[in-house]
XYZ file of C-alpha atoms in Angstrom:
660
model
C 75.529 105.317 97.659
C 72.325 103.621 96.518
C 71.655 100.450 98.309
C 71.371 98.007 95.520
C 72.495 94.802 97.652
C 70.190 91.478 98.544
C 71.354 90.892 102.058
C 70.360 93.123 104.633
C 70.657 93.070 108.474
C 67.849 90.663 109.917
C 65.061 92.136 112.182
C 64.860 91.161 115.679
C 68.655 90.234 115.497
C 69.960 88.007 118.492
C 73.518 86.883 117.882
C 73.814 84.756 121.242
C 70.585 82.687 119.769
C 72.267 82.729 116.467
C 75.073 81.375 118.161
C 73.370 78.558 119.622
C 71.651 77.356 116.275
C 74.566 76.957 114.572
C 75.998 75.284 118.121
C 73.316 72.717 117.582
C 73.238 72.055 114.164
C 77.034 71.335 114.461
C 77.234 69.060 117.585
C 76.867 65.395 117.231
C 77.257 63.018 114.123
C 76.987 65.319 110.765
C 75.641 68.960 110.795
C 72.327 70.319 109.595
C 73.868 72.046 106.176
C 70.567 73.884 105.657
C 70.023 75.391 109.131
C 73.810 77.000 108.642
C 73.015 78.184 105.343
C 69.564 79.357 105.676
C 71.118 81.326 109.090
C 73.958 82.339 107.634
C 72.600 84.219 104.199
C 69.840 85.954 106.075
C 72.136 88.011 108.014
C 74.359 90.836 107.264
C 78.185 90.800 107.565
C 78.407 93.140 110.567
C 75.600 90.700 112.129
C 77.890 87.687 110.976
C 80.695 89.229 112.902
C 78.303 89.888 116.384
C 77.610 85.988 116.031
C 81.523 84.747 115.781
C 81.693 86.886 119.160
C 78.631 85.407 120.731
C 79.967 81.761 119.338
C 83.691 82.355 121.461
C 81.590 83.852 124.214
C 78.855 81.198 124.981
C 80.965 77.808 123.816
C 84.518 78.911 123.917
C 85.098 77.935 120.732
C 85.953 79.428 117.531
C 83.511 79.251 114.933
C 85.327 79.962 111.693
C 87.125 76.795 112.910
C 84.251 74.809 113.793
C 82.667 75.464 110.232
C 85.866 73.998 108.905
C 85.799 71.269 110.435
C 81.773 70.201 109.891
C 81.502 71.211 105.943
C 83.550 70.175 103.418
C 84.534 71.470 99.517
C 83.017 74.715 98.163
C 80.136 74.924 100.545
C 82.930 75.288 103.243
C 84.641 78.102 101.568
C 81.354 79.922 100.444
C 80.138 79.852 104.024
C 83.326 80.709 105.715
C 84.077 83.091 103.473
C 80.749 85.149 104.389
C 82.015 85.010 107.995
C 84.625 86.971 107.254
C 84.744 90.824 107.188
C 84.897 92.212 103.666
C 88.762 93.987 104.667
C 90.030 90.707 105.655
C 88.158 88.502 103.089
C 89.479 90.673 100.566
C 93.132 90.576 102.391
C 92.882 86.718 102.393
C 92.230 86.623 98.548
C 95.201 88.657 97.715
C 97.523 86.347 100.156
C 95.941 83.289 98.538
C 96.802 84.930 94.980
C 100.682 85.638 95.611
C 101.508 82.976 98.013
C 103.390 80.254 96.852
C 103.938 79.072 93.156
C 102.364 81.458 90.637
C 100.570 84.308 90.819
C 96.648 84.838 90.248
C 96.604 87.872 87.860
C 92.940 87.635 87.471
C 92.560 88.242 91.332
C 94.554 90.890 91.586
C 93.272 92.633 88.839
C 89.576 91.916 90.032
C 89.893 93.492 93.726
C 92.478 96.616 92.956
C 90.463 97.966 89.882
C 86.872 97.887 91.429
C 87.927 98.487 94.914
C 87.466 102.363 96.300
C 89.896 104.181 98.396
C 88.222 103.481 101.607
C 88.088 99.221 100.824
C 91.646 99.397 99.950
C 93.146 101.227 102.696
C 90.958 98.997 104.912
C 92.197 95.500 102.994
C 95.682 96.648 103.354
C 95.366 97.284 106.949
C 93.459 93.970 107.783
C 96.486 92.018 105.458
C 99.123 93.747 107.910
C 97.004 92.300 110.791
C 96.250 89.171 109.555
C 99.756 88.317 108.261
C 102.145 90.712 109.872
C 103.332 91.660 106.145
C 102.915 94.915 103.683
C 100.739 93.790 101.200
C 102.427 96.346 98.764
C 105.768 94.540 99.529
C 104.023 90.857 98.709
C 102.637 92.267 95.375
C 105.957 93.665 94.155
C 108.094 90.917 94.791
C 105.680 88.514 92.811
C 104.311 90.714 89.723
C 106.317 93.165 87.349
C 106.992 95.731 84.300
C 103.988 98.422 84.186
C 101.418 95.621 85.994
C 103.004 95.670 88.906
C 103.493 99.708 88.697
C 99.920 100.120 88.225
C 98.606 97.763 90.825
C 101.405 100.041 93.205
C 99.339 102.716 91.912
C 95.882 101.632 92.698
C 97.057 99.760 96.352
C 97.779 103.353 97.151
C 94.064 103.933 97.744
C 94.072 107.964 96.564
C 92.251 108.172 93.310
C 90.388 111.703 93.445
C 86.977 111.214 94.588
C 85.626 114.696 94.215
C 82.433 115.137 92.034
C 83.951 118.043 90.215
C 85.099 117.808 86.510
C 87.406 120.609 85.003
C 86.023 120.487 81.590
C 90.191 121.866 80.667
C 92.053 118.863 82.320
C 89.538 116.438 80.394
C 90.436 117.688 77.043
C 94.157 117.892 77.970
C 93.954 114.431 79.169
C 91.956 113.352 76.107
C 95.082 114.837 74.327
C 97.659 112.851 76.537
C 96.200 109.914 76.021
C 95.807 109.896 72.303
C 99.495 111.498 72.035
C 100.641 108.257 74.454
C 99.167 105.356 72.583
C 97.588 106.036 69.154
C 99.429 108.425 67.941
C 103.108 107.512 68.592
C 104.857 104.587 67.375
C 105.253 102.239 70.733
C 103.218 103.344 73.825
C 104.018 105.725 76.689
C 102.705 103.422 79.365
C 103.509 105.873 82.119
C 101.359 108.412 80.992
C 98.007 106.117 80.988
C 99.016 104.742 84.481
C 99.181 108.388 85.892
C 95.572 109.577 84.209
C 93.673 105.990 84.867
C 94.763 105.322 88.199
C 94.820 109.101 89.557
C 92.037 111.235 88.082
C 88.076 111.098 89.559
C 85.745 108.223 87.836
C 83.353 111.411 86.866
C 86.214 112.810 85.132
C 87.386 109.608 83.464
C 84.153 109.040 82.103
C 83.790 112.484 80.618
C 87.651 111.620 79.454
C 86.329 108.392 77.711
C 83.623 110.130 76.111
C 85.497 113.030 74.863
C 87.910 110.591 73.430
C 85.226 108.810 71.592
C 83.950 112.009 69.924
C 87.657 113.311 69.170
C 89.329 110.050 67.423
C 86.305 107.876 66.790
C 87.385 105.130 68.355
C 86.833 103.828 71.875
C 89.425 104.089 75.113
C 89.054 100.235 75.319
C 89.981 99.809 71.687
C 93.139 102.098 72.207
C 94.559 99.885 75.167
C 93.748 96.523 73.043
C 95.516 97.819 70.153
C 98.457 99.690 72.316
C 99.259 97.299 75.546
C 99.218 93.528 75.960
C 99.229 90.888 78.812
C 98.380 91.319 82.149
C 99.055 95.071 82.075
C 96.844 95.112 79.041
C 93.462 93.103 80.860
C 94.250 95.328 84.407
C 93.516 98.508 82.470
C 90.951 97.085 80.539
C 89.526 96.472 83.866
C 90.277 99.697 85.450
C 88.283 101.290 82.308
C 85.373 98.721 82.533
C 84.891 99.849 86.527
C 84.748 103.188 85.973
C 82.369 102.865 83.440
C 80.232 100.462 85.258
C 81.174 98.389 88.448
C 78.352 96.173 88.263
C 78.946 95.718 84.247
C 82.453 94.585 84.903
C 81.325 92.388 87.958
C 78.632 90.640 85.441
C 81.284 89.769 82.962
C 83.475 88.328 85.655
C 80.667 86.637 86.905
C 80.061 84.855 83.452
C 83.511 83.895 82.305
C 83.500 82.359 85.565
C 80.766 79.883 84.721
C 80.281 79.520 80.900
C 82.062 76.649 78.940
C 83.702 73.537 80.927
C 84.459 73.979 84.467
C 83.619 76.765 86.972
C 85.625 79.275 88.448
C 84.303 78.851 91.820
C 86.570 81.229 93.736
C 85.778 83.830 91.638
C 82.366 83.023 91.656
C 82.553 82.593 95.740
C 84.131 86.056 95.920
C 82.180 88.344 94.022
C 78.824 86.713 95.324
C 80.050 87.833 99.098
C 81.902 90.948 98.370
C 79.020 92.531 96.274
C 75.876 90.818 97.798
C 75.095 93.794 100.287
C 76.436 96.646 97.944
C 75.162 96.412 94.595
C 74.374 92.493 93.591
C 70.567 93.998 92.092
C 72.656 96.207 89.640
C 75.016 92.944 88.515
C 72.093 90.919 87.872
C 70.457 93.845 85.421
C 73.494 94.098 83.690
C 74.533 90.436 83.264
C 70.735 89.827 81.467
C 71.054 92.929 78.923
C 74.649 91.531 78.181
C 74.021 87.633 78.273
C 70.148 87.834 77.582
C 70.366 85.085 80.719
C 69.575 85.563 84.150
C 72.503 85.379 86.475
C 70.257 83.259 88.674
C 69.548 80.508 86.120
C 72.958 80.751 85.142
C 74.335 80.036 88.700
C 71.235 77.333 89.038
C 72.415 74.986 85.625
C 76.036 75.445 87.053
C 76.381 74.353 90.452
C 74.923 72.033 92.601
C 73.564 70.898 96.167
C 74.112 73.389 99.313
C 76.311 75.474 97.552
C 74.157 76.130 94.786
C 71.355 76.669 97.209
C 73.576 79.398 99.125
C 74.332 81.116 96.312
C 70.977 81.661 94.990
C 70.017 82.891 98.389
C 72.734 85.511 98.199
C 71.678 86.147 94.628
C 68.166 86.703 95.613
C 65.806 85.998 92.646
C 65.260 85.344 89.218
C 65.729 88.302 86.611
C 64.398 86.070 83.812
C 60.902 86.292 85.421
C 60.771 90.085 84.711
C 60.390 89.895 80.772
C 61.774 93.372 80.181
C 64.880 95.654 81.288
C 64.704 97.438 84.442
C 65.337 101.414 83.945
C 68.819 101.234 84.183
C 69.960 98.331 82.091
C 67.164 99.915 79.660
C 69.521 103.333 79.906
C 73.069 100.560 79.420
C 71.389 99.108 76.255
C 70.647 102.067 74.782
C 74.100 103.954 75.697
C 75.997 100.383 74.157
C 74.155 100.735 71.050
C 74.917 104.392 70.684
C 78.564 103.884 70.901
C 78.524 100.590 68.358
C 76.872 103.194 66.174
C 79.502 106.472 66.471
C 82.598 104.035 67.134
C 84.864 103.510 64.252
C 86.964 100.320 64.814
C 90.700 100.349 63.587
C 90.561 96.849 61.775
C 94.072 95.021 62.175
C 95.300 91.863 60.540
C 97.767 89.380 61.514
C 99.424 88.140 57.657
C 101.414 91.800 56.502
C 102.825 91.381 52.827
C 106.373 90.013 53.021
C 109.130 92.849 52.631
C 111.773 92.031 50.199
C 109.248 89.654 48.035
C 110.438 87.621 45.303
C 107.786 85.654 43.550
C 110.020 83.294 41.530
C 112.594 82.851 44.153
C 109.549 81.671 46.594
C 108.030 79.512 43.502
C 111.436 77.747 43.679
C 112.017 76.867 46.884
C 108.729 75.879 47.160
C 109.290 73.044 43.733
C 112.438 72.100 46.092
C 110.198 71.547 49.000
C 107.957 69.205 47.390
C 110.507 67.281 44.919
C 112.186 63.939 45.419
C 111.430 61.670 48.343
C 109.587 63.635 51.445
C 108.149 66.853 51.572
C 109.727 69.639 53.630
C 106.810 70.827 55.367
C 108.399 73.810 57.472
C 109.837 75.423 54.290
C 106.246 75.528 52.562
C 104.410 76.416 55.819
C 107.020 79.206 56.444
C 106.082 80.940 52.925
C 102.717 80.691 52.689
C 101.965 81.395 56.069
C 104.000 84.333 55.794
C 103.005 85.987 52.302
C 99.906 88.398 51.812
C 97.167 86.425 49.812
C 98.431 89.028 46.882
C 101.621 87.520 46.953
C 100.541 84.323 47.276
C 98.580 84.664 43.733
C 102.071 86.258 42.328
C 103.699 82.822 43.660
C 101.153 80.768 42.122
C 101.822 82.436 38.178
C 105.610 82.386 39.036
C 105.409 78.554 39.581
C 103.277 77.937 36.293
C 105.568 79.936 34.140
C 109.182 78.973 35.516
C 107.794 75.169 35.964
C 105.289 74.400 33.900
C 103.300 73.037 36.777
C 100.391 73.857 38.562
C 100.814 75.156 42.701
C 97.805 73.626 44.229
C 97.839 70.271 42.217
C 101.402 69.565 43.850
C 100.496 70.816 47.055
C 97.464 68.710 47.027
C 99.673 65.974 46.099
C 102.371 66.523 48.684
C 100.208 67.185 52.281
C 97.683 65.769 53.777
C 94.616 66.311 55.258
C 93.903 69.614 57.949
C 97.344 70.948 56.955
C 96.641 70.567 53.096
C 93.192 71.881 53.676
C 94.618 75.253 55.197
C 97.501 75.454 52.849
C 94.848 75.200 50.072
C 92.586 77.975 51.588
C 95.912 80.161 52.142
C 96.727 79.918 48.321
C 93.596 80.293 46.706
C 91.665 83.831 46.026
C 89.684 85.293 49.281
C 86.552 85.090 46.597
C 87.709 81.460 45.358
C 87.973 79.973 49.178
C 84.716 81.888 49.988
C 83.322 79.897 47.146
C 84.570 76.793 48.433
C 83.648 77.222 51.782
C 80.110 77.750 50.771
C 80.292 74.546 48.523
C 81.399 72.573 51.271
C 78.801 73.613 53.950
C 76.148 72.080 51.320
C 77.658 69.299 49.949
C 76.933 65.659 51.007
C 74.411 64.532 53.788
C 73.575 67.632 56.119
C 73.884 71.108 55.319
C 76.277 73.332 58.005
C 74.173 75.898 58.203
C 76.248 78.106 60.955
C 78.781 78.268 57.701
C 76.217 79.572 55.322
C 75.146 82.380 57.819
C 78.703 83.376 59.115
C 79.942 84.032 55.552
C 77.053 85.713 54.197
C 76.763 88.105 56.967
C 80.234 89.019 57.212
C 81.099 89.578 53.896
C 80.829 93.124 52.126
C 78.588 93.714 48.737
C 81.581 93.230 47.040
C 83.014 90.314 48.370
C 79.437 88.276 48.205
C 79.684 89.271 44.802
C 83.293 88.095 43.829
C 82.328 84.747 45.663
C 78.844 84.407 43.501
C 81.321 84.708 40.452
C 83.774 82.493 41.492
C 81.178 79.886 42.471
C 79.602 80.173 39.014
C 82.891 79.703 37.567
C 84.088 76.684 39.630
C 81.059 74.909 39.812
C 79.015 75.573 37.055
C 76.135 76.517 39.007
C 74.804 79.869 40.663
C 75.045 80.173 44.494
C 71.387 81.054 44.872
C 70.278 78.097 43.278
C 73.019 75.927 45.203
C 70.892 77.768 48.749
C 67.546 77.448 47.055
C 68.536 73.307 46.494
C 69.869 73.166 50.153
C 67.458 74.843 52.314
C 63.919 75.897 52.685
C 61.340 78.321 54.155
C 62.299 81.640 55.713
C 65.815 80.512 56.115
C 66.320 79.918 52.501
C 64.686 83.498 51.844
C 67.139 84.888 54.474
C 69.981 83.607 52.968
C 68.980 84.232 49.671
C 68.160 87.666 50.450
C 71.966 88.142 51.369
C 73.462 86.370 48.923
C 72.116 89.256 46.251
C 75.411 91.478 47.914
C 72.749 94.540 47.924
C 72.917 95.696 51.073
C 72.657 99.293 51.595
C 75.896 101.418 52.131
C 76.438 104.296 54.187
C 75.562 105.991 57.263
C 72.178 105.917 59.293
C 69.560 107.774 58.043
C 67.651 108.777 61.132
C 64.393 109.110 60.370
C 64.199 106.175 58.499
C 65.562 104.501 61.446
C 62.749 105.436 63.942
C 60.607 104.185 61.447
C 62.284 100.794 61.024
C 62.655 100.837 64.739
C 58.916 101.593 64.808
C 57.887 98.880 62.258
C 60.087 96.073 64.116
C 58.287 96.996 67.752
C 54.767 97.113 65.897
C 55.123 93.143 64.738
C 56.713 92.012 67.926
C 53.690 93.466 69.676
C 51.007 92.232 67.321
C 52.927 88.718 67.388
C 52.265 88.329 63.897
C 53.217 85.320 61.929
C 54.708 88.014 59.337
C 57.830 88.561 62.107
C 60.214 87.054 59.885
C 59.061 88.472 57.061
C 59.272 91.893 58.178
C 62.488 91.421 60.344
C 64.337 90.022 57.022
C 63.134 92.905 55.294
C 65.315 95.300 57.391
C 68.045 93.064 59.128
C 69.069 91.887 55.397
C 68.770 95.136 53.510
C 69.984 98.180 55.954
C 73.428 99.406 56.047
C 74.837 98.390 59.677
C 75.430 101.842 60.568
C 71.722 102.783 59.860
C 70.983 98.777 62.326
C 72.824 100.302 65.036
C 70.264 103.470 65.264
C 67.506 100.879 64.628
C 68.213 98.634 67.397
C 69.161 101.543 69.476
C 65.773 102.877 68.895
C 63.608 99.483 69.552
C 65.315 99.760 72.968
C 63.719 102.922 73.710
C 60.277 101.732 72.427
C 59.636 98.488 73.805
C 62.111 98.909 76.930
C 63.535 95.427 75.276
C 66.911 94.180 73.511
C 66.914 92.842 69.674
C 68.728 90.054 71.276
C 66.230 89.588 73.444
C 63.011 89.283 70.691
C 65.148 87.335 68.686
C 65.585 84.502 71.136
C 62.346 84.399 72.284
C 60.236 84.971 69.424
C 62.070 83.067 66.741
C 63.751 79.626 66.816
C 65.996 77.287 64.300
C 68.418 78.429 61.495
C 66.058 81.560 61.068
C 67.053 82.854 65.042
C 71.101 82.118 64.189
C 70.677 84.010 60.967
C 68.746 86.832 62.461
C 70.845 86.868 65.996
C 74.001 86.623 63.808
C 73.307 89.664 62.050
C 72.427 91.718 65.457
C 76.074 90.400 66.659
C 77.736 91.371 63.809
C 75.849 94.864 63.752
C 76.998 95.258 67.185
C 80.684 93.848 67.155
C 81.767 91.733 64.379
C 85.008 90.794 65.393
C 83.727 89.836 69.031
C 81.235 87.491 67.202
C 83.628 85.865 64.915
C 85.590 85.223 68.123
C 82.628 83.296 69.237
C 82.354 81.327 66.430
C 86.592 80.662 67.149
C 85.640 79.850 70.425
C 82.621 76.844 69.399
C 84.864 75.929 66.929
C 87.419 74.533 69.366
C 85.734 73.918 72.669
C 84.354 70.678 74.365
C 85.504 67.565 72.847
C 86.546 67.726 69.199
C 87.404 70.795 67.035
C 85.481 72.020 64.158
C 88.390 72.294 61.698
C 86.613 73.384 58.801
C 84.789 76.596 60.784
C 88.639 77.244 62.404
C 90.152 76.865 58.857
C 87.834 79.296 57.571
C 87.945 81.751 59.694
C 91.978 82.072 60.382
C 92.360 82.483 56.961
C 89.388 84.561 55.703
C 90.447 86.842 58.361
C 94.074 87.224 58.651
C 94.750 89.975 56.253
C 91.301 91.853 57.912
C 90.867 92.147 61.435
C 92.081 88.871 62.920
C 94.237 90.955 65.737
C 90.833 92.874 66.476
C 89.404 89.202 66.510
C 92.119 87.970 68.806
C 91.790 90.782 71.604
C 87.944 90.275 71.476
C 88.787 86.142 72.344
C 90.656 87.185 75.480
C 88.448 89.807 77.090
C 85.388 87.277 76.781
C 87.421 83.813 77.215
C 89.741 85.057 79.445
C 92.211 82.715 77.439
C 94.151 83.821 74.726
C 92.841 82.583 71.131
C 96.796 81.625 70.583
C 96.516 78.887 73.899
C 92.997 77.557 72.394
C 94.705 76.515 69.027
C 98.175 75.260 71.197
C 96.092 73.059 72.987
C 93.540 71.792 70.795
C 95.319 71.161 67.804
C 98.780 69.780 67.003
C 101.649 69.229 64.415
C 102.489 71.266 60.875
C 98.645 72.421 60.927
C 99.005 73.932 64.527
C 102.575 75.494 63.176
C 100.406 77.086 60.378
C 97.256 78.088 62.429
C 99.815 80.086 65.218
C 101.673 81.878 62.605
C 98.329 82.883 61.247
C 97.261 83.915 65.100
C 100.038 86.127 64.906
C 101.067 86.225 68.716
C 99.919 85.661 72.305
C 98.122 88.045 74.212
């Protein structure tokens, strides 16, 4: 294995001299924290272990206990953890994850999914030595179900580590995984556990590739569709580690720092355990996936001596390089290739109700609104549990049977966000989109993000239907409205998208190469026409074609298209092009990010929340939910639960369709 760490053996190492330096840094009043962190982060773990022994020999004291006494907070946790050997550090993390009330499942998943056989066996032995107990017994006592079974399999540290791949067994495993999941009603979890828990990494990589070719979906998508909860998260982590351990840790590091607050235990654990293994690869993957260096994210998210120690472990700022390292470029190329070939099975959360009776529903809604007070529960139960086509039948029945306008009655009986949500559900998709476009442009200021989101994520047919609904409802063309509210290149981009004339069909390989060449040339020339050229390609080509264009762009420039957009463009133009690229790559992930932004921090963007929940509930909200959980380490259900209230929350949770 090639060394890709940042911490190496210090030359001319003298354990006794280092022990004395640390002793002097801690004696007297206060401690010299800079001297401590500089020394500790410039020695390898093996050398630190020698320093611990030399400290006890020279001064008759326990170095780790002295460090605990002198230092405080996150800085103390980080320095003390660096002084432990890797097996004992892992053992302590597992012990902390299962002791006391509650279990840190994320810690168990991260460690057991990412360690090789020898690391697991050493960790189990260290646990036995440190705590006089068996790690397996403690984990079994604290977990349950298929999650527990898979953890026990991983704990054995007996994965096949041969490099040979049996093509016949690969084909058999591909068929078995499909038969255990996608092919049948329900899931045969034991088959997933046996194959993913025991086969070699080269073998499983080939299984995943053949699975994609055979069924036009990724094993990750199948796992998201078939499994749930901690078991799903564990199996996804195993797959991610088989594909790329550095990318797995890049994701974990990003999740530990994004949003409000920092998951310091995760950050400390990963920076320590990978600093002498593959932190350079993790840095490359981090910048590839998040267009920001790990160094800069640590710098922005931490402070003081804690920050300085982490930055020493990180070892450098990749944003200064400006281009991909070779391994990251290959990974970016592969990511676009996967996006181009995989067909995601879109899954809604709202389906037509069985035994549907529009007349009975119309009567029930009238009863819920008649007389003193309103029965919101009855209204929610009907509206949120019917498909849009069924709601339109209810509207018609309400007028035919009762001679009343259901929409007017609902507006008069409901209020605020609940009223907006219920009315949104009762409109046709085209009417709803037209109304959302109107709301984004009326009054003072324009909601550019809403305009972008709607126009980027709708099909040609949906855009054309929205145009007709807008003209019918507001006696003005949507194009005219956009042109009166926006300007410049941004206006031109929206005008192009609102035509609903994006090409359909698969990629044209020769043309994709030509398009990529044109984008590369205009980027290299630093031309003022860069926005026009991007618009002519990004706003008109089919999504499968654009996947191939962006893939070839990586090969020609050694840069990612997202990187160029962020660097070369600004404002609404940048946001529009970036939204197109994200939607091409993974539309459910793009919409999951929009939902996250609508709810994170102080206050909620209720209009965005309603818009996405209503418009995607019968399209791909289940997929969006899964992407939300994977990206943000919290479920959409949890976010809605904590960020909304009352009947509004109840309706949103029905649309959400479940807890992940």
